[in-house]
mmCIF file of C-alpha atoms and ligand atoms in Angstrom:
data_model
loop_
_atom_site.group_PDB
_atom_site.id
_atom_site.type_symbol
_atom_site.label_atom_id
_atom_site.label_comp_id
_atom_site.label_asym_id
_atom_site.label_seq_id
_atom_site.Cartn_x
_atom_site.Cartn_y
_atom_site.Cartn_z
ATOM 1 C CA ARG Z 18 -68.901 -137.858 -12.836
ATOM 2 C CA ALA Z 19 -68.995 -135.721 -15.934
ATOM 3 C CA LYS Z 20 -68.873 -132.696 -13.707
ATOM 4 C CA ASP Z 21 -65.816 -134.092 -11.909
ATOM 5 C CA ALA Z 22 -64.073 -134.763 -15.189
ATOM 6 C CA GLY Z 23 -64.909 -131.248 -16.302
ATOM 7 C CA ARG Z 24 -63.575 -129.797 -13.106
ATOM 8 C CA ASN Z 25 -60.395 -131.823 -13.385
ATOM 9 C CA ARG Z 26 -59.859 -130.683 -16.894
ATOM 10 C CA TYR Z 27 -60.365 -127.114 -15.815
ATOM 11 C CA CYS Z 28 -57.732 -127.584 -13.095
ATOM 12 C CA PHE Z 29 -55.406 -129.185 -15.602
ATOM 13 C CA PHE Z 30 -55.576 -126.228 -17.967
ATOM 14 C CA THR Z 31 -55.129 -123.750 -15.145
ATOM 15 C CA GLN Z 32 -52.085 -125.603 -13.893
ATOM 16 C CA THR Z 33 -50.568 -125.638 -17.377
ATOM 17 C CA MET Z 34 -51.216 -121.950 -17.799
ATOM 18 C CA ASN Z 35 -49.575 -121.241 -14.472
ATOM 19 C CA ASP Z 36 -46.592 -123.357 -15.456
ATOM 20 C CA GLU Z 37 -46.241 -121.467 -18.695
ATOM 21 C CA LEU Z 38 -46.607 -118.124 -16.976
ATOM 22 C CA ARG Z 39 -43.946 -119.101 -14.447
ATOM 23 C CA ARG Z 40 -41.641 -120.296 -17.186
ATOM 24 C CA HIS Z 41 -42.089 -117.030 -19.079
ATOM 25 C CA GLN Z 42 -41.405 -114.983 -15.952
ATOM 26 C CA LEU Z 43 -38.270 -117.015 -15.357
ATOM 27 C CA ILE Z 44 -37.104 -116.448 -18.933
ATOM 28 C CA ILE Z 45 -37.856 -112.730 -18.662
ATOM 29 C CA SER Z 46 -35.711 -112.414 -15.558
ATOM 30 C CA GLU Z 47 -32.923 -114.411 -17.240
ATOM 31 C CA LEU Z 48 -33.151 -112.126 -20.286
ATOM 32 C CA ARG Z 49 -32.905 -109.106 -17.982
ATOM 33 C CA LEU Z 50 -29.754 -110.491 -16.360
ATOM 34 C CA SER Z 51 -28.256 -111.339 -19.739
ATOM 35 C CA LEU Z 52 -28.841 -107.796 -20.933
ATOM 36 C CA ALA Z 53 -26.841 -106.508 -17.979
ATOM 37 C CA HIS Z 54 -24.087 -109.086 -18.533
ATOM 38 C CA GLN Z 55 -23.757 -108.685 -22.313
ATOM 39 C CA GLU Z 56 -24.810 -112.229 -23.093
ATOM 40 C CA PHE Z 57 -26.336 -111.352 -26.458
ATOM 41 C CA SER Z 58 -24.635 -111.268 -29.781
ATOM 42 C CA LEU Z 59 -25.612 -110.468 -33.350
ATOM 43 C CA TYR Z 60 -25.041 -112.925 -36.157
ATOM 44 C CA TYR Z 61 -25.151 -111.801 -39.760
ATOM 45 C CA GLN Z 62 -26.621 -113.542 -42.804
ATOM 46 C CA PRO Z 63 -25.820 -112.232 -46.299
ATOM 47 C CA LEU Z 64 -28.355 -111.367 -48.998
ATOM 48 C CA LEU Z 65 -27.136 -112.033 -52.515
ATOM 49 C CA ASP Z 66 -28.015 -110.606 -55.904
ATOM 50 C CA SER Z 67 -29.910 -113.423 -57.669
ATOM 51 C CA GLN Z 68 -28.215 -112.846 -60.991
ATOM 52 C CA SER Z 69 -24.631 -112.007 -60.099
ATOM 53 C CA GLY Z 70 -24.466 -113.953 -56.851
ATOM 54 C CA SER Z 71 -22.633 -111.128 -55.117
ATOM 55 C CA ILE Z 72 -23.380 -110.207 -51.522
ATOM 56 C CA LYS Z 73 -25.343 -106.946 -51.359
ATOM 57 C CA TYR Z 74 -26.051 -106.510 -47.661
ATOM 58 C CA CYS Z 75 -26.837 -108.580 -44.575
ATOM 59 C CA GLU Z 76 -29.485 -109.184 -41.933
ATOM 60 C CA ALA Z 77 -28.628 -109.055 -38.237
ATOM 61 C CA LEU Z 78 -30.091 -111.912 -36.170
ATOM 62 C CA ILE Z 79 -29.857 -111.894 -32.403
ATOM 63 C CA ARG Z 80 -28.315 -114.797 -30.503
ATOM 64 C CA TRP Z 81 -28.618 -115.399 -26.780
ATOM 65 C CA PHE Z 82 -25.774 -117.104 -24.953
ATOM 66 C CA PRO Z 83 -26.933 -117.263 -21.348
ATOM 67 C CA GLY Z 84 -24.231 -117.927 -18.751
ATOM 68 C CA SER Z 85 -26.496 -120.624 -17.404
ATOM 69 C CA GLY Z 86 -29.795 -122.062 -18.544
ATOM 70 C CA GLU Z 87 -31.065 -123.314 -21.859
ATOM 71 C CA LEU Z 88 -30.083 -122.093 -25.310
ATOM 72 C CA MET Z 89 -33.089 -120.611 -27.025
ATOM 73 C CA SER Z 90 -33.863 -119.369 -30.516
ATOM 74 C CA PRO Z 91 -35.023 -115.752 -31.013
ATOM 75 C CA ALA Z 92 -38.177 -117.175 -32.571
ATOM 76 C CA GLU Z 93 -38.955 -118.352 -29.037
ATOM 77 C CA PHE Z 94 -37.538 -115.691 -26.707
ATOM 78 C CA ILE Z 95 -38.460 -112.563 -28.679
ATOM 79 C CA PRO Z 96 -42.221 -113.241 -28.348
ATOM 80 C CA ILE Z 97 -41.697 -113.846 -24.609
ATOM 81 C CA ALA Z 98 -39.703 -110.628 -24.255
ATOM 82 C CA GLU Z 99 -42.587 -108.872 -26.016
ATOM 83 C CA LYS Z 100 -44.768 -109.654 -23.006
ATOM 84 C CA SER Z 101 -42.712 -107.233 -20.931
ATOM 85 C CA GLU Z 102 -41.014 -103.873 -21.304
ATOM 86 C CA LEU Z 103 -37.825 -105.817 -21.941
ATOM 87 C CA ILE Z 104 -38.425 -105.994 -25.683
ATOM 88 C CA SER Z 105 -37.690 -102.266 -25.975
ATOM 89 C CA LYS Z 106 -34.376 -102.689 -24.137
ATOM 90 C CA ILE Z 107 -33.345 -105.724 -26.207
ATOM 91 C CA GLY Z 108 -34.488 -103.914 -29.331
ATOM 92 C CA GLU Z 109 -32.371 -100.877 -28.506
ATOM 93 C CA TRP Z 110 -29.405 -103.103 -27.790
ATOM 94 C CA VAL Z 111 -29.817 -104.663 -31.257
ATOM 95 C CA ILE Z 112 -30.028 -101.250 -32.928
ATOM 96 C CA ASN Z 113 -26.925 -99.957 -31.162
ATOM 97 C CA GLU Z 114 -24.905 -103.112 -31.692
ATOM 98 C CA ALA Z 115 -25.775 -103.237 -35.414
ATOM 99 C CA CYS Z 116 -24.781 -99.567 -35.777
ATOM 100 C CA ARG Z 117 -21.549 -100.172 -33.867
ATOM 101 C CA GLN Z 118 -20.717 -103.111 -36.140
ATOM 102 C CA ARG Z 119 -21.596 -101.199 -39.308
ATOM 103 C CA ALA Z 120 -19.336 -98.348 -38.174
ATOM 104 C CA GLU Z 121 -16.503 -100.762 -37.370
ATOM 105 C CA TRP Z 122 -16.676 -102.235 -40.879
ATOM 106 C CA LYS Z 123 -16.907 -98.765 -42.387
ATOM 107 C CA ASN Z 124 -13.773 -97.697 -40.549
ATOM 108 C CA LYS Z 125 -12.033 -100.738 -41.980
ATOM 109 C CA GLY Z 126 -12.960 -99.553 -45.474
ATOM 110 C CA LEU Z 127 -16.171 -101.471 -46.174
ATOM 111 C CA LEU Z 128 -18.245 -98.753 -47.788
ATOM 112 C CA ASP Z 129 -21.313 -99.713 -49.837
ATOM 113 C CA PHE Z 130 -22.932 -102.045 -47.378
ATOM 114 C CA ARG Z 131 -25.971 -102.273 -45.144
ATOM 115 C CA ILE Z 132 -27.073 -104.130 -42.053
ATOM 116 C CA ASP Z 133 -30.826 -104.740 -41.754
ATOM 117 C CA ILE Z 134 -32.361 -105.080 -38.312
ATOM 118 C CA ASN Z 135 -35.536 -106.937 -37.317
ATOM 119 C CA LEU Z 136 -37.922 -104.739 -35.361
ATOM 120 C CA SER Z 137 -40.464 -106.478 -33.157
ATOM 121 C CA GLY Z 138 -44.067 -105.315 -33.288
ATOM 122 C CA LYS Z 139 -44.210 -103.994 -29.742
ATOM 123 C CA GLN Z 140 -40.861 -102.286 -30.136
ATOM 124 C CA PHE Z 141 -42.046 -100.518 -33.281
ATOM 125 C CA ILE Z 142 -45.543 -99.627 -32.063
ATOM 126 C CA HIS Z 143 -44.692 -98.456 -28.537
ATOM 127 C CA ASN Z 144 -41.481 -96.544 -29.122
ATOM 128 C CA ASP Z 145 -40.489 -93.485 -31.070
ATOM 129 C CA ILE Z 146 -38.459 -95.621 -33.432
ATOM 130 C CA PHE Z 147 -37.510 -92.680 -35.633
ATOM 131 C CA SER Z 148 -35.748 -90.877 -32.754
ATOM 132 C CA ILE Z 149 -34.124 -94.074 -31.482
ATOM 133 C CA LEU Z 150 -32.686 -94.929 -34.900
ATOM 134 C CA LYS Z 151 -31.681 -91.340 -35.608
ATOM 135 C CA ARG Z 152 -29.801 -91.146 -32.316
ATOM 136 C CA ALA Z 153 -28.018 -94.457 -32.898
ATOM 137 C CA LEU Z 154 -27.022 -93.495 -36.446
ATOM 138 C CA ALA Z 155 -25.668 -90.140 -35.264
ATOM 139 C CA LYS Z 156 -23.723 -91.720 -32.427
ATOM 140 C CA HIS Z 157 -21.919 -93.991 -34.884
ATOM 141 C CA HIS Z 158 -21.624 -91.449 -37.718
ATOM 142 C CA LEU Z 159 -23.739 -93.510 -40.086
ATOM 143 C CA ALA Z 160 -26.056 -92.501 -42.921
ATOM 144 C CA PRO Z 161 -29.631 -93.876 -42.854
ATOM 145 C CA SER Z 162 -28.780 -95.878 -45.991
ATOM 146 C CA GLU Z 163 -26.288 -97.967 -44.002
ATOM 147 C CA ILE Z 164 -28.916 -99.506 -41.721
ATOM 148 C CA GLY Z 165 -32.261 -100.966 -42.830
ATOM 149 C CA ILE Z 166 -35.280 -102.300 -40.974
ATOM 150 C CA GLU Z 167 -37.510 -105.364 -41.349
ATOM 151 C CA LEU Z 168 -41.107 -105.391 -40.137
ATOM 152 C CA THR Z 169 -43.787 -108.039 -40.540
ATOM 153 C CA GLU Z 170 -47.131 -107.424 -42.225
ATOM 154 C CA ASN Z 171 -49.057 -107.832 -38.979
ATOM 155 C CA VAL Z 172 -47.061 -105.053 -37.379
ATOM 156 C CA LEU Z 173 -47.941 -102.661 -40.181
ATOM 157 C CA ILE Z 174 -51.608 -103.565 -39.869
ATOM 158 C CA HIS Z 175 -51.580 -102.579 -36.192
ATOM 159 C CA ALA Z 176 -49.545 -99.435 -36.704
ATOM 160 C CA GLY Z 177 -51.099 -96.128 -35.679
ATOM 161 C CA GLU Z 178 -50.711 -92.652 -37.158
ATOM 162 C CA ASN Z 179 -47.534 -91.949 -35.210
ATOM 163 C CA ASN Z 180 -45.950 -95.204 -36.345
ATOM 164 C CA LEU Z 181 -46.818 -94.415 -39.937
ATOM 165 C CA LEU Z 182 -45.308 -90.965 -39.567
ATOM 166 C CA ASN Z 183 -42.120 -92.505 -38.161
ATOM 167 C CA LEU Z 184 -41.942 -94.862 -41.115
ATOM 168 C CA ARG Z 185 -42.412 -91.983 -43.560
ATOM 169 C CA LYS Z 186 -39.628 -90.001 -41.898
ATOM 170 C CA LEU Z 187 -37.262 -92.980 -42.049
ATOM 171 C CA HIS Z 188 -38.170 -93.538 -45.683
ATOM 172 C CA GLU Z 189 -37.569 -89.892 -46.543
ATOM 173 C CA ALA Z 190 -34.251 -89.965 -44.721
ATOM 174 C CA GLY Z 191 -33.180 -92.786 -47.040
ATOM 175 C CA MET Z 192 -33.559 -95.851 -44.871
ATOM 176 C CA GLN Z 193 -34.502 -99.115 -46.582
ATOM 177 C CA ILE Z 194 -37.664 -100.722 -45.221
ATOM 178 C CA SER Z 195 -38.534 -104.389 -45.833
ATOM 179 C CA ILE Z 196 -41.629 -106.438 -45.125
ATOM 180 C CA ASP Z 197 -40.505 -109.699 -43.532
ATOM 181 C CA ASP Z 198 -42.279 -113.060 -43.810
ATOM 182 C CA PHE Z 199 -44.416 -111.649 -46.616
ATOM 183 C CA GLY Z 200 -47.493 -113.695 -47.472
ATOM 184 C CA THR Z 201 -48.069 -115.281 -44.066
ATOM 185 C CA GLY Z 202 -49.716 -112.375 -42.289
ATOM 186 C CA TYR Z 203 -52.822 -110.398 -42.990
ATOM 187 C CA SER Z 204 -53.987 -111.248 -46.473
ATOM 188 C CA SER Z 205 -55.156 -107.805 -47.572
ATOM 189 C CA LEU Z 206 -52.654 -106.049 -49.759
ATOM 190 C CA SER Z 207 -54.275 -102.658 -49.364
ATOM 191 C CA TYR Z 208 -51.816 -101.642 -46.660
ATOM 192 C CA LEU Z 209 -49.103 -101.592 -49.331
ATOM 193 C CA ARG Z 210 -50.747 -98.431 -50.598
ATOM 194 C CA HIS Z 211 -50.199 -96.622 -47.314
ATOM 195 C CA PHE Z 212 -46.796 -97.790 -46.227
ATOM 196 C CA PRO Z 213 -43.561 -96.590 -47.680
ATOM 197 C CA VAL Z 214 -41.617 -99.825 -48.141
ATOM 198 C CA HIS Z 215 -38.867 -100.922 -50.522
ATOM 199 C CA ASN Z 216 -38.576 -104.688 -50.252
ATOM 200 C CA LEU Z 217 -40.817 -107.736 -49.868
ATOM 201 C CA LYS Z 218 -39.265 -110.834 -48.328
ATOM 202 C CA ILE Z 219 -41.251 -113.866 -49.445
ATOM 203 C CA ASP Z 220 -41.682 -116.109 -46.418
ATOM 204 C CA ARG Z 221 -39.583 -119.246 -46.183
ATOM 205 C CA GLU Z 222 -42.754 -121.343 -45.995
ATOM 206 C CA PHE Z 223 -43.461 -120.779 -49.709
ATOM 207 C CA ILE Z 224 -39.866 -121.386 -50.693
ATOM 208 C CA SER Z 225 -39.672 -124.706 -48.830
ATOM 209 C CA GLY Z 226 -43.048 -125.741 -50.211
ATOM 210 C CA SER Z 227 -42.119 -124.784 -53.759
ATOM 211 C CA SER Z 228 -40.194 -128.008 -54.390
ATOM 212 C CA HIS Z 229 -43.321 -130.156 -54.256
ATOM 213 C CA ASN Z 230 -46.236 -127.738 -54.186
ATOM 214 C CA GLU Z 231 -47.500 -126.038 -57.346
ATOM 215 C CA THR Z 232 -49.566 -123.564 -55.297
ATOM 216 C CA ASP Z 233 -46.515 -122.345 -53.382
ATOM 217 C CA ARG Z 234 -44.689 -121.802 -56.664
ATOM 218 C CA SER Z 235 -47.672 -119.840 -58.001
ATOM 219 C CA ILE Z 236 -47.812 -117.693 -54.871
ATOM 220 C CA MET Z 237 -44.098 -116.921 -55.201
ATOM 221 C CA GLU Z 238 -44.561 -115.895 -58.826
ATOM 222 C CA ALA Z 239 -47.562 -113.744 -57.943
ATOM 223 C CA ILE Z 240 -45.634 -111.954 -55.189
ATOM 224 C CA VAL Z 241 -42.814 -111.186 -57.630
ATOM 225 C CA VAL Z 242 -45.305 -109.723 -60.130
ATOM 226 C CA ILE Z 243 -47.131 -107.631 -57.509
ATOM 227 C CA GLY Z 244 -43.889 -106.468 -55.921
ATOM 228 C CA HIS Z 245 -42.359 -105.402 -59.202
ATOM 229 C CA ARG Z 246 -45.539 -103.655 -60.353
ATOM 230 C CA LEU Z 247 -45.399 -101.638 -57.131
ATOM 231 C CA GLY Z 248 -41.757 -100.814 -57.726
ATOM 232 C CA LEU Z 249 -40.476 -102.995 -54.891
ATOM 233 C CA LYS Z 250 -37.582 -105.418 -54.764
ATOM 234 C CA VAL Z 251 -38.548 -109.014 -54.043
ATOM 235 C CA ILE Z 252 -36.417 -111.250 -51.877
ATOM 236 C CA ALA Z 253 -36.592 -115.023 -51.475
ATOM 237 C CA GLU Z 254 -35.594 -116.017 -47.937
ATOM 238 C CA GLY Z 255 -34.813 -119.507 -46.690
ATOM 239 C CA ILE Z 256 -33.210 -120.784 -49.911
ATOM 240 C CA GLU Z 257 -31.833 -124.205 -48.959
ATOM 241 C CA THR Z 258 -31.313 -126.009 -52.259
ATOM 242 C CA GLU Z 259 -29.958 -125.450 -55.741
ATOM 243 C CA GLU Z 260 -33.442 -126.176 -57.084
ATOM 244 C CA GLN Z 261 -34.987 -123.412 -54.939
ATOM 245 C CA HIS Z 262 -32.253 -121.024 -56.014
ATOM 246 C CA ARG Z 263 -32.917 -121.777 -59.699
ATOM 247 C CA LEU Z 264 -36.641 -121.210 -59.198
ATOM 248 C CA ALA Z 265 -36.113 -117.896 -57.396
ATOM 249 C CA GLN Z 266 -33.771 -116.811 -60.168
ATOM 250 C CA ARG Z 267 -36.136 -117.910 -62.939
ATOM 251 C CA ILE Z 268 -39.237 -116.163 -61.582
ATOM 252 C CA GLY Z 269 -37.309 -112.929 -61.115
ATOM 253 C CA CYS Z 270 -36.570 -112.594 -57.392
ATOM 254 C CA ASP Z 271 -34.061 -109.779 -57.038
ATOM 255 C CA LEU Z 272 -32.226 -111.068 -54.008
ATOM 256 C CA GLU Z 273 -31.824 -114.364 -52.190
ATOM 257 C CA GLN Z 274 -30.916 -115.396 -48.667
ATOM 258 C CA GLY Z 275 -30.591 -118.846 -47.153
ATOM 259 C CA PHE Z 276 -28.525 -121.737 -45.883
ATOM 260 C CA PHE Z 277 -27.779 -122.741 -49.485
ATOM 261 C CA PHE Z 278 -25.512 -119.690 -49.643
ATOM 262 C CA HIS Z 279 -24.606 -118.854 -46.048
ATOM 263 C CA LYS Z 280 -25.904 -119.497 -42.558
ATOM 264 C CA PRO Z 281 -26.003 -116.586 -40.109
ATOM 265 C CA MET Z 282 -22.434 -116.099 -38.858
ATOM 266 C CA GLU Z 283 -20.245 -114.032 -36.585
ATOM 267 C CA ALA Z 284 -19.275 -110.559 -37.766
ATOM 268 C CA ASP Z 285 -15.596 -111.436 -38.270
ATOM 269 C CA LYS Z 286 -16.442 -114.366 -40.478
ATOM 270 C CA LEU Z 287 -18.667 -112.274 -42.717
ATOM 271 C CA TYR Z 288 -15.967 -109.621 -42.934
ATOM 272 C CA THR Z 289 -13.521 -112.279 -44.109
ATOM 273 C CA ILE Z 290 -15.938 -113.446 -46.782
ATOM 274 C CA LEU Z 291 -16.614 -109.875 -47.921
ATOM 275 C CA THR Z 292 -13.020 -108.813 -48.156
ATOM 276 C CA GLY Z 293 -11.340 -112.126 -48.915
ATOM 277 C CA MET Z 294 -9.013 -111.447 -45.984
HETATM 278 P P1 C2E X 310 -36.665 -113.744 -39.642
HETATM 279 O O1 C2E X 310 -36.376 -112.306 -39.457
HETATM 280 O O2 C2E X 310 -37.645 -114.101 -40.684
HETATM 281 O O3 C2E X 310 -35.252 -114.401 -39.908
HETATM 282 C C1 C2E X 310 -35.029 -115.530 -40.711
HETATM 283 C C2 C2E X 310 -34.807 -116.761 -39.888
HETATM 284 O O4 C2E X 310 -34.656 -117.883 -40.754
HETATM 285 C C3 C2E X 310 -33.544 -116.746 -39.038
HETATM 286 O O5 C2E X 310 -33.775 -117.544 -37.879
HETATM 287 C C4 C2E X 310 -32.536 -117.432 -39.955
HETATM 288 O O6 C2E X 310 -31.457 -118.012 -39.255
HETATM 289 C C5 C2E X 310 -33.400 -118.480 -40.558
HETATM 290 N N1 C2E X 310 -32.923 -118.922 -41.873
HETATM 291 C C6 C2E X 310 -32.208 -118.234 -42.777
HETATM 292 N N2 C2E X 310 -31.978 -118.969 -43.891
HETATM 293 C C7 C2E X 310 -32.575 -120.174 -43.654
HETATM 294 C C8 C2E X 310 -32.687 -121.379 -44.424
HETATM 295 O O7 C2E X 310 -32.197 -121.506 -45.549
HETATM 296 N N3 C2E X 310 -33.365 -122.409 -43.865
HETATM 297 C C9 C2E X 310 -33.914 -122.313 -42.617
HETATM 298 N N4 C2E X 310 -34.547 -123.380 -42.138
HETATM 299 N N5 C2E X 310 -33.829 -121.192 -41.873
HETATM 300 C C10 C2E X 310 -33.169 -120.133 -42.389
HETATM 301 P P2 C2E X 310 -33.403 -117.037 -36.428
HETATM 302 O O8 C2E X 310 -32.101 -116.302 -36.444
HETATM 303 O O9 C2E X 310 -33.571 -118.183 -35.501
HETATM 304 O O10 C2E X 310 -34.532 -115.956 -36.147
HETATM 305 C C11 C2E X 310 -35.872 -116.312 -36.066
HETATM 306 C C12 C2E X 310 -36.762 -115.107 -35.976
HETATM 307 O O11 C2E X 310 -36.527 -114.410 -34.756
HETATM 308 C C13 C2E X 310 -36.512 -114.056 -37.064
HETATM 309 O O12 C2E X 310 -37.164 -114.416 -38.264
HETATM 310 C C14 C2E X 310 -37.084 -112.819 -36.419
HETATM 311 O O13 C2E X 310 -38.473 -112.800 -36.543
HETATM 312 C C15 C2E X 310 -36.704 -113.038 -34.968
HETATM 313 N N6 C2E X 310 -35.460 -112.296 -34.683
HETATM 314 C C16 C2E X 310 -34.167 -112.666 -34.879
HETATM 315 N N7 C2E X 310 -33.321 -111.686 -34.488
HETATM 316 C C17 C2E X 310 -34.088 -110.666 -34.044
HETATM 317 C C18 C2E X 310 -33.804 -109.368 -33.506
HETATM 318 O O14 C2E X 310 -32.653 -108.916 -33.398
HETATM 319 N N8 C2E X 310 -34.887 -108.608 -33.135
HETATM 320 C C19 C2E X 310 -36.165 -109.046 -33.279
HETATM 321 N N9 C2E X 310 -37.169 -108.245 -32.900
HETATM 322 N N10 C2E X 310 -36.472 -110.253 -33.795
HETATM 323 C C20 C2E X 310 -35.442 -111.053 -34.166
HETATM 324 MG MG1 MG X 311 -35.980 -110.827 -40.760
HETATM 325 MG MG1 MG X 312 -38.018 -113.503 -42.512
HETATM 326 MG MG1 MG X 313 -39.499 -115.409 -40.067
#
């Protein structure tokens, strides 16, 4: 009997795994179709100076509007896309679209501004990201300071020599590099010695916990101290309330981003906010 139960359970897990695999394959083929049919779009969320409240730059966040099928957040479909070669294609689309948008705004007279792009781990590790970014910038007549990149801690941990070299070249060229979701990944800080980065984005988890959790507040404060001692800017992401904004301001976060200020929005809407037109 026990053996039967065990066997059944084994079958159950296998079936579930097959279902998930099938679902992922389905999503991957839908993503592939959507890439061909231009069913992606970039939304933009501003980052504000904590003291003055003015918008300094923005982060591009991909949105998928499939002609048919379910709506899905990038937090769900990006990791699935990472299981295939598709992540490099989606990633390149994001880079080119962000550059195109930055150039469009520049041509309309918006000068000192930057769009930061999220790079997925696979995309960063398996591609010559320096050449890809350089080509995209050149195509749209942009300086490296007009586009920035966000990488998570875990990606940096798994980076090889070539990746590190690419990062150095981007840094030297004047591109801003941020560590996203800081504090949730690998806990060793030693990698900060090796990687040329400019900004730490404190993960939303600590910000949302800070309202009721003393430890989360302490972690935020510690990140600000470490970041500043290393000469980095510290960003609080996921600011949803006035209280969280006040805390971020008080402990010395340089920049803030979150629904309290603005949700991610279409390019035209951000342009209106930026220019008052
Ligand atoms: P992320 O880079 O850490 O982006 C922040 C996420 O938090 C975004 O979700 C944003 O909409 C959301 N957010 C911003 N402010 C608030 C807030 O105040 N409260 C709450 N609850 N959420 C807030 P989104 O756009 O769904 O993206 C999720 C994740 O998907 C991103 O996390 C990033 O890891 C990934 N992602 C998004 N766009 C891209 C992309 O173009 N390429 C790659 N590789 N990954 C992307
Ligand atoms: Mg990000
Ligand atoms: Mg983040
Ligand atoms: Mg995140």
